[in-house]
Amino acid sequence: MPAFSLEPEQTAWCAELRTLAAERLRPLAEKGEPGRVNRPLVAELGRLGLLARLFTSGALDLCLMRESLAQTCTEAETALALQGLGAHPVHAHGTPAQREHWLPRVADGGAVAAFALSEPGAGSDAAALSLTARPDGPGRWRLTGEKCWISNAPEADLYTVFARTTPGAGARGVTAFLVPADRPGLTGAALEMLSPHPIGSLDFDAVPVTADDVLGEPDRGFRVAMGTLNLFRPSVGAFAVGMAQAALDAALAHTARREAFGGRLGDLQTVAHRVAEMALRTDAARLMVYAAATAYDAGDPDVPKRSAMAKLLATETAQYVVDAAVQLHGARALRRGHLLEHLYREVRAPRVYEGASEVQRGIIAKELYAHVEAR
């Protein structure tokens, strides 16, 4: 694994992002309704140029944005990430017409994007999806079925939808479609989840799509999905690292000033060692995330393994660090509105979405054994 350090201008940019998040994004996030798309927040991300940057920079840049925003405003981080996740397939695989119509609107915050892969019976096993694209004439299909756990649904303006075009073909029979939200037969409902982000289900009742809506090639949509996830998995890790850092900072400040047992909490060896362990794990996760992102930008062949490792380590680390910070704060951290209460609800989902921790371990093992067999 390569050694890694940020350039001074990158460090300064991260600090600038944290300031922007505190001064311009967090006030908008606080005015948003939990479980709903916060369009003023998305629009402000566009005005700041951060959404456009999703399509002009690499994986490391994406990680730095997500980590920096997450330290100060997780809602802004998630709004940015969902725009990228939903629209990256259009950027990477779209036709000139698709790109020209949608990407400027996503970049300025005027259109909200969503990535519709998961289904009630196909979450971690994404190749088992059953949303059906039935032929409806040359170059035409009708989408029938359901998607579930879709971020920004049902309020998004465009969906990257993965549907089965060839029955019984597993991952080889999936096609990616760009589906505008106003297509007839497309409806949805919001889901109330642990975290406050907009997540919902989508119902497809013979929704019409054509060859002009295909992203990439017919029956090759799984490549579109996996390529997108390989890019975004390290940045999910960056999101987790940002939350871990925020929790660590809170724990350090609290234990340095909290009086208990005749001194400061931080004077207790048990407490000090716990904080040291939190810092150790956070920095280790950060370095793995940066290394994975750098490997992606360099086009290294082991990106799937590195991406899986980065997401796995960072999300599991963030869970540990946030939980430890709550323990060190005591009951005050469980009060609604406390930073750590917020982070405690936020930190659980990243261990599940975009490939659960168990899936990441499976990817890592598969890549390791493939390398042995290739010798």
Short mmCIF file of C-alpha atoms in Angstrom, two decimals:
data_model
loop_
_atom_site.label_atom_id
_atom_site.label_comp_id
_atom_site.label_asym_id
_atom_site.label_seq_id
_atom_site.Cartn_x
_atom_site.Cartn_y
_atom_site.Cartn_z
CA MET A 1 0.00 0.00 0.00
CA PRO A 2 1.50 3.38 -0.97
CA ALA A 3 2.45 6.00 1.58
CA PHE A 4 0.08 8.92 1.51
CA SER A 5 -0.08 12.55 2.60
CA LEU A 6 -2.18 15.47 1.45
CA GLU A 7 -0.70 18.48 -0.29
CA PRO A 8 -0.95 21.80 1.62
CA GLU A 9 -3.54 23.14 -0.83
CA GLN A 10 -5.69 20.05 -0.28
CA THR A 11 -5.50 20.50 3.48
CA ALA A 12 -6.46 24.16 3.12
CA TRP A 13 -9.37 23.27 0.84
CA CYS A 14 -10.69 20.76 3.40
CA ALA A 15 -10.58 23.46 6.06
CA GLU A 16 -12.46 25.82 3.72
CA LEU A 17 -15.12 23.16 3.14
CA ARG A 18 -15.62 22.71 6.87
CA THR A 19 -16.09 26.46 7.24
CA LEU A 20 -18.57 26.60 4.36
CA ALA A 21 -20.47 23.69 5.86
CA ALA A 22 -20.74 25.45 9.21
CA GLU A 23 -21.64 28.88 7.88
CA ARG A 24 -23.74 28.24 4.78
CA LEU A 25 -24.87 24.62 4.71
CA ARG A 26 -25.70 23.68 8.28
CA PRO A 27 -28.25 26.53 8.70
CA LEU A 28 -30.10 25.23 5.63
CA ALA A 29 -29.87 21.65 6.87
CA GLU A 30 -31.38 22.64 10.21
CA LYS A 31 -34.39 24.13 8.41
CA GLY A 32 -35.01 20.94 6.42
CA GLU A 33 -37.73 18.42 7.16
CA PRO A 34 -36.38 15.01 8.25
CA GLY A 35 -36.94 12.35 5.64
CA ARG A 36 -37.52 14.84 2.81
CA VAL A 37 -35.25 16.13 0.06
CA ASN A 38 -33.88 19.49 1.17
CA ARG A 39 -33.89 21.34 -2.14
CA PRO A 40 -32.54 24.64 -0.77
CA LEU A 41 -29.56 22.71 0.60
CA VAL A 42 -29.01 20.95 -2.73
CA ALA A 43 -29.25 24.28 -4.54
CA GLU A 44 -26.65 25.83 -2.22
CA LEU A 45 -24.29 22.94 -2.90
CA GLY A 46 -24.75 23.81 -6.56
CA ARG A 47 -24.08 27.50 -6.01
CA LEU A 48 -20.87 26.67 -4.16
CA GLY A 49 -19.69 24.64 -7.15
CA LEU A 50 -19.44 21.41 -5.19
CA LEU A 51 -21.95 19.45 -7.28
CA ALA A 52 -20.22 20.36 -10.54
CA ARG A 53 -16.97 19.18 -9.00
CA LEU A 54 -18.47 15.69 -8.70
CA PHE A 55 -18.09 15.34 -12.47
CA THR A 56 -14.73 17.02 -12.95
CA SER A 57 -12.52 15.47 -10.29
CA GLY A 58 -11.41 12.07 -9.13
CA ALA A 59 -12.06 9.68 -6.28
CA LEU A 60 -9.67 11.35 -3.85
CA ASP A 61 -11.33 14.72 -4.40
CA LEU A 62 -14.70 13.10 -3.75
CA CYS A 63 -13.40 11.58 -0.52
CA LEU A 64 -12.01 14.90 0.70
CA MET A 65 -15.34 16.60 0.03
CA ARG A 66 -17.36 13.94 1.81
CA GLU A 67 -15.06 13.70 4.82
CA SER A 68 -14.85 17.46 5.27
CA LEU A 69 -18.59 18.04 4.99
CA ALA A 70 -19.38 15.08 7.26
CA GLN A 71 -17.30 16.55 10.07
CA THR A 72 -19.57 19.58 10.19
CA CYS A 73 -22.88 18.80 8.47
CA THR A 74 -23.82 15.22 7.65
CA GLU A 75 -26.98 16.33 5.84
CA ALA A 76 -24.94 18.40 3.38
CA GLU A 77 -22.50 15.52 2.89
CA THR A 78 -25.31 13.11 2.11
CA ALA A 79 -27.09 15.50 -0.26
CA LEU A 80 -23.84 15.92 -2.20
CA ALA A 81 -23.11 12.19 -2.26
CA LEU A 82 -26.59 11.24 -3.46
CA GLN A 83 -26.37 13.66 -6.36
CA GLY A 84 -23.11 12.04 -7.37
CA LEU A 85 -24.29 8.48 -6.91
CA GLY A 86 -27.49 9.03 -8.88
CA ALA A 87 -25.94 10.97 -11.74
CA HIS A 88 -22.51 9.35 -12.07
CA PRO A 89 -23.87 6.63 -14.40
CA VAL A 90 -25.18 9.41 -16.65
CA HIS A 91 -21.81 11.13 -16.56
CA ALA A 92 -19.84 7.92 -17.21
CA HIS A 93 -22.18 6.02 -19.55
CA GLY A 94 -24.79 8.45 -20.82
CA THR A 95 -25.30 9.50 -24.42
CA PRO A 96 -24.41 13.08 -25.39
CA ALA A 97 -28.12 13.95 -25.31
CA GLN A 98 -28.59 12.45 -21.84
CA ARG A 99 -25.54 14.21 -20.50
CA GLU A 100 -26.43 17.55 -22.05
CA HIS A 101 -29.96 17.46 -20.69
CA TRP A 102 -29.35 16.26 -17.13
CA LEU A 103 -25.83 16.93 -15.90
CA PRO A 104 -26.02 20.76 -15.89
CA ARG A 105 -29.27 20.55 -13.93
CA VAL A 106 -27.80 18.13 -11.41
CA ALA A 107 -24.65 20.24 -11.12
CA ASP A 108 -26.50 23.46 -10.34
CA GLY A 109 -28.80 21.74 -7.86
CA GLY A 110 -31.92 22.19 -9.96
CA ALA A 111 -32.52 18.46 -10.47
CA VAL A 112 -32.29 15.79 -7.79
CA ALA A 113 -30.82 12.41 -8.81
CA ALA A 114 -31.21 8.91 -7.36
CA PHE A 115 -29.55 5.51 -7.78
CA ALA A 116 -32.23 2.80 -7.89
CA LEU A 117 -30.60 -0.62 -7.51
CA SER A 118 -31.92 -2.28 -4.32
CA GLU A 119 -35.18 -4.22 -4.18
CA PRO A 120 -37.13 -5.90 -1.38
CA GLY A 121 -35.64 -9.26 -2.40
CA ALA A 122 -32.32 -8.04 -3.82
CA GLY A 123 -30.32 -5.87 -1.49
CA SER A 124 -26.86 -7.28 -0.86
CA ASP A 125 -27.37 -9.77 -3.71
CA ALA A 126 -27.74 -7.07 -6.35
CA ALA A 127 -27.46 -9.54 -9.23
CA ALA A 128 -30.72 -11.15 -8.09
CA LEU A 129 -32.86 -8.12 -8.90
CA SER A 130 -36.26 -8.85 -10.40
CA LEU A 131 -37.57 -5.51 -11.69
CA THR A 132 -38.48 -6.62 -15.20
CA ALA A 133 -37.96 -4.78 -18.46
CA ARG A 134 -40.38 -6.51 -20.84
CA PRO A 135 -39.94 -5.90 -24.59
CA ASP A 136 -42.54 -3.55 -26.03
CA GLY A 137 -41.43 -3.36 -29.64
CA PRO A 138 -38.01 -2.63 -31.21
CA GLY A 139 -35.87 -0.66 -28.78
CA ARG A 140 -38.72 -0.33 -26.29
CA TRP A 141 -39.45 -1.88 -22.88
CA ARG A 142 -41.94 -1.65 -20.03
CA LEU A 143 -40.57 -1.66 -16.47
CA THR A 144 -42.62 -3.57 -13.92
CA GLY A 145 -41.71 -4.23 -10.32
CA GLU A 146 -40.47 -2.48 -7.19
CA LYS A 147 -37.38 -0.78 -5.85
CA CYS A 148 -36.81 -0.22 -2.15
CA TRP A 149 -34.42 1.63 0.18
CA ILE A 150 -33.76 4.19 -2.55
CA SER A 151 -32.21 7.44 -1.33
CA ASN A 152 -34.00 10.60 -2.54
CA ALA A 153 -37.04 8.52 -3.56
CA PRO A 154 -39.80 9.29 -4.24
CA GLU A 155 -38.87 12.98 -4.64
CA ALA A 156 -36.00 12.74 -7.16
CA ASP A 157 -36.29 14.17 -10.66
CA LEU A 158 -34.30 11.40 -12.36
CA TYR A 159 -33.50 7.82 -11.47
CA THR A 160 -30.73 5.51 -12.61
CA VAL A 161 -32.76 2.29 -12.65
CA PHE A 162 -31.39 -1.24 -13.02
CA ALA A 163 -33.81 -3.75 -14.54
CA ARG A 164 -33.70 -7.31 -15.78
CA THR A 165 -33.82 -7.48 -19.58
CA THR A 166 -32.77 -11.14 -19.91
CA PRO A 167 -34.43 -13.59 -17.49
CA GLY A 168 -32.21 -16.18 -15.85
CA ALA A 169 -28.97 -14.50 -16.86
CA GLY A 170 -27.94 -13.22 -13.42
CA ALA A 171 -25.67 -10.19 -13.56
CA ARG A 172 -25.33 -10.52 -17.34
CA GLY A 173 -29.00 -9.81 -18.00
CA VAL A 174 -29.34 -6.40 -16.33
CA THR A 175 -29.73 -3.07 -18.13
CA ALA A 176 -29.34 0.42 -16.70
CA PHE A 177 -31.97 2.98 -17.68
CA LEU A 178 -32.23 6.72 -17.10
CA VAL A 179 -35.84 7.21 -15.99
CA PRO A 180 -37.28 10.71 -15.44
CA ALA A 181 -39.64 10.90 -12.48
CA ASP A 182 -42.58 12.03 -14.59
CA ARG A 183 -42.82 8.81 -16.61
CA PRO A 184 -46.34 7.37 -16.53
CA GLY A 185 -46.70 4.41 -14.18
CA LEU A 186 -43.89 5.49 -11.83
CA THR A 187 -44.99 6.11 -8.25
CA GLY A 188 -43.38 5.86 -4.84
CA ALA A 189 -43.64 6.31 -1.12
CA ALA A 190 -41.37 7.65 1.60
CA LEU A 191 -39.97 5.28 4.25
CA GLU A 192 -39.36 6.38 7.82
CA MET A 193 -35.83 5.27 8.70
CA LEU A 194 -33.44 5.56 11.65
CA SER A 195 -31.41 8.30 9.98
CA PRO A 196 -33.16 11.51 8.85
CA HIS A 197 -32.34 11.23 5.15
CA PRO A 198 -34.90 10.94 2.32
CA ILE A 199 -35.35 7.25 1.53
CA GLY A 200 -38.28 5.58 -0.17
CA SER A 201 -39.69 2.86 -2.37
CA LEU A 202 -40.60 3.03 -6.06
CA ASP A 203 -43.34 1.15 -7.90
CA PHE A 204 -43.07 0.58 -11.65
CA ASP A 205 -46.36 -0.21 -13.37
CA ALA A 206 -45.42 -0.79 -17.02
CA VAL A 207 -43.25 2.32 -17.08
CA PRO A 208 -42.21 2.98 -20.70
CA VAL A 209 -38.50 3.27 -21.60
CA THR A 210 -36.70 3.21 -24.93
CA ALA A 211 -33.23 2.69 -26.32
CA ASP A 212 -32.69 6.43 -25.80
CA ASP A 213 -32.97 5.84 -22.05
CA VAL A 214 -30.33 3.08 -21.86
CA LEU A 215 -27.14 3.89 -19.98
CA GLY A 216 -24.27 1.94 -21.51
CA GLU A 217 -25.37 -1.21 -23.34
CA PRO A 218 -28.39 -3.51 -22.95
CA ASP A 219 -27.64 -6.46 -20.63
CA ARG A 220 -24.46 -4.74 -19.43
CA GLY A 221 -26.00 -2.62 -16.70
CA PHE A 222 -24.37 -4.53 -13.88
CA ARG A 223 -21.04 -3.12 -15.03
CA VAL A 224 -22.55 0.36 -14.73
CA ALA A 225 -23.66 -0.40 -11.18
CA MET A 226 -20.38 -1.97 -10.06
CA GLY A 227 -18.28 0.74 -11.68
CA THR A 228 -20.28 3.37 -9.83
CA LEU A 229 -19.99 1.51 -6.53
CA ASN A 230 -16.23 1.01 -6.91
CA LEU A 231 -15.90 4.79 -7.15
CA PHE A 232 -18.27 5.60 -4.31
CA ARG A 233 -17.33 2.88 -1.81
CA PRO A 234 -14.11 4.61 -0.69
CA SER A 235 -16.06 7.84 -0.34
CA VAL A 236 -18.63 6.09 1.88
CA GLY A 237 -15.56 5.34 3.96
CA ALA A 238 -14.65 9.03 3.84
CA PHE A 239 -18.13 9.92 5.10
CA ALA A 240 -17.58 7.49 7.96
CA VAL A 241 -14.15 8.93 8.73
CA GLY A 242 -15.65 12.41 8.89
CA MET A 243 -18.23 11.24 11.42
CA ALA A 244 -15.56 9.40 13.41
CA GLN A 245 -13.43 12.55 13.52
CA ALA A 246 -16.38 14.64 14.71
CA ALA A 247 -17.08 12.12 17.46
CA LEU A 248 -13.42 11.94 18.42
CA ASP A 249 -13.16 15.73 18.63
CA ALA A 250 -16.25 15.84 20.83
CA ALA A 251 -14.93 13.10 23.11
CA LEU A 252 -11.52 14.75 23.42
CA ALA A 253 -13.02 18.13 24.31
CA HIS A 254 -15.44 16.60 26.81
CA THR A 255 -12.95 14.40 28.62
CA ALA A 256 -10.40 17.23 28.79
CA ARG A 257 -12.76 19.47 30.78
CA ARG A 258 -15.22 17.15 32.51
CA GLU A 259 -14.56 16.95 36.28
CA ALA A 260 -15.14 13.54 37.84
CA PHE A 261 -13.57 11.34 40.53
CA GLY A 262 -11.41 14.16 41.83
CA GLY A 263 -9.97 15.26 38.49
CA ARG A 264 -10.61 15.38 34.78
CA LEU A 265 -12.03 12.39 32.97
CA GLY A 266 -9.02 12.49 30.67
CA ASP A 267 -6.71 11.92 33.63
CA LEU A 268 -8.16 8.44 34.07
CA GLN A 269 -5.97 5.95 32.22
CA THR A 270 -8.99 3.94 31.08
CA VAL A 271 -10.50 7.02 29.48
CA ALA A 272 -7.25 8.30 27.98
CA HIS A 273 -6.49 4.91 26.44
CA ARG A 274 -9.99 4.72 24.97
CA VAL A 275 -9.54 8.13 23.33
CA ALA A 276 -6.12 7.06 22.03
CA GLU A 277 -7.67 3.93 20.50
CA MET A 278 -10.37 6.05 18.86
CA ALA A 279 -7.73 8.32 17.31
CA LEU A 280 -5.60 5.37 16.18
CA ARG A 281 -8.48 3.66 14.41
CA THR A 282 -9.73 6.88 12.82
CA ASP A 283 -6.34 7.72 11.32
CA ALA A 284 -5.85 4.15 10.08
CA ALA A 285 -9.23 4.22 8.36
CA ARG A 286 -8.51 7.62 6.84
CA LEU A 287 -5.24 6.40 5.32
CA MET A 288 -6.91 3.32 3.84
CA VAL A 289 -9.66 5.47 2.32
CA TYR A 290 -7.13 7.85 0.77
CA ALA A 291 -5.05 4.95 -0.54
CA ALA A 292 -8.10 3.32 -2.14
CA ALA A 293 -9.16 6.58 -3.76
CA THR A 294 -5.63 7.18 -5.06
CA ALA A 295 -5.59 3.67 -6.52
CA TYR A 296 -8.89 4.35 -8.28
CA ASP A 297 -7.56 7.60 -9.77
CA ALA A 298 -4.40 5.80 -10.91
CA GLY A 299 -6.40 3.03 -12.61
CA ASP A 300 -4.83 0.28 -10.50
CA PRO A 301 -6.21 -3.21 -11.17
CA ASP A 302 -6.96 -3.97 -7.51
CA VAL A 303 -9.56 -1.21 -7.09
CA PRO A 304 -12.44 -3.58 -6.15
CA LYS A 305 -10.41 -5.01 -3.27
CA ARG A 306 -9.11 -1.65 -2.09
CA SER A 307 -12.55 -0.05 -2.31
CA ALA A 308 -14.10 -2.87 -0.31
CA MET A 309 -11.35 -2.71 2.30
CA ALA A 310 -11.69 1.05 2.67
CA LYS A 311 -15.45 0.97 3.09
CA LEU A 312 -15.34 -1.96 5.48
CA LEU A 313 -12.63 -0.61 7.77
CA ALA A 314 -13.91 2.96 7.82
CA THR A 315 -17.56 2.19 8.47
CA GLU A 316 -16.79 -0.36 11.18
CA THR A 317 -14.32 2.10 12.72
CA ALA A 318 -16.85 4.93 12.73
CA GLN A 319 -19.36 2.71 14.50
CA TYR A 320 -16.78 1.97 17.19
CA VAL A 321 -15.65 5.58 17.60
CA VAL A 322 -19.14 7.07 17.78
CA ASP A 323 -20.25 4.41 20.24
CA ALA A 324 -17.16 5.02 22.40
CA ALA A 325 -17.78 8.77 22.33
CA VAL A 326 -21.35 8.23 23.49
CA GLN A 327 -20.09 6.06 26.35
CA LEU A 328 -17.58 8.69 27.45
CA HIS A 329 -20.23 11.42 27.41
CA GLY A 330 -22.82 9.41 29.31
CA ALA A 331 -26.55 10.14 29.25
CA ARG A 332 -26.17 13.67 27.84
CA ALA A 333 -25.11 12.13 24.50
CA LEU A 334 -28.41 10.28 24.24
CA ARG A 335 -30.51 13.42 24.45
CA ARG A 336 -32.30 14.31 21.24
CA GLY A 337 -30.39 17.07 19.44
CA HIS A 338 -26.95 16.26 20.86
CA LEU A 339 -24.24 15.90 18.21
CA LEU A 340 -23.48 12.34 19.28
CA GLU A 341 -27.14 11.34 19.33
CA HIS A 342 -27.28 12.58 15.74
CA LEU A 343 -24.11 10.74 14.77
CA TYR A 344 -25.28 7.57 16.51
CA ARG A 345 -28.31 7.45 14.21
CA GLU A 346 -26.25 8.39 11.15
CA VAL A 347 -23.38 5.97 11.59
CA ARG A 348 -25.31 2.70 11.44
CA ALA A 349 -26.55 2.79 7.85
CA PRO A 350 -23.17 3.00 6.03
CA ARG A 351 -22.34 -0.50 7.27
CA VAL A 352 -25.32 -1.70 5.21
CA TYR A 353 -25.76 0.41 2.09
CA GLU A 354 -23.64 0.18 -1.07
CA GLY A 355 -22.67 -3.31 0.03
CA ALA A 356 -22.97 -4.51 3.63
CA SER A 357 -19.83 -5.30 5.64
CA GLU A 358 -20.32 -9.00 4.95
CA VAL A 359 -20.44 -8.29 1.21
CA GLN A 360 -17.21 -6.31 1.43
CA ARG A 361 -15.48 -9.24 3.14
CA GLY A 362 -16.71 -11.49 0.35
CA ILE A 363 -15.32 -9.14 -2.31
CA ILE A 364 -11.97 -8.96 -0.53
CA ALA A 365 -11.71 -12.73 -0.23
CA LYS A 366 -12.71 -13.27 -3.86
CA GLU A 367 -10.05 -10.84 -5.06
CA LEU A 368 -7.39 -12.41 -2.84
CA TYR A 369 -8.09 -15.93 -4.05
CA ALA A 370 -8.32 -14.82 -7.67
CA HIS A 371 -4.80 -13.45 -7.36
CA VAL A 372 -3.54 -16.77 -5.94
CA GLU A 373 -5.18 -18.76 -8.73
CA ALA A 374 -3.67 -16.47 -11.37
CA ARG A 375 -0.11 -17.24 -10.31
#
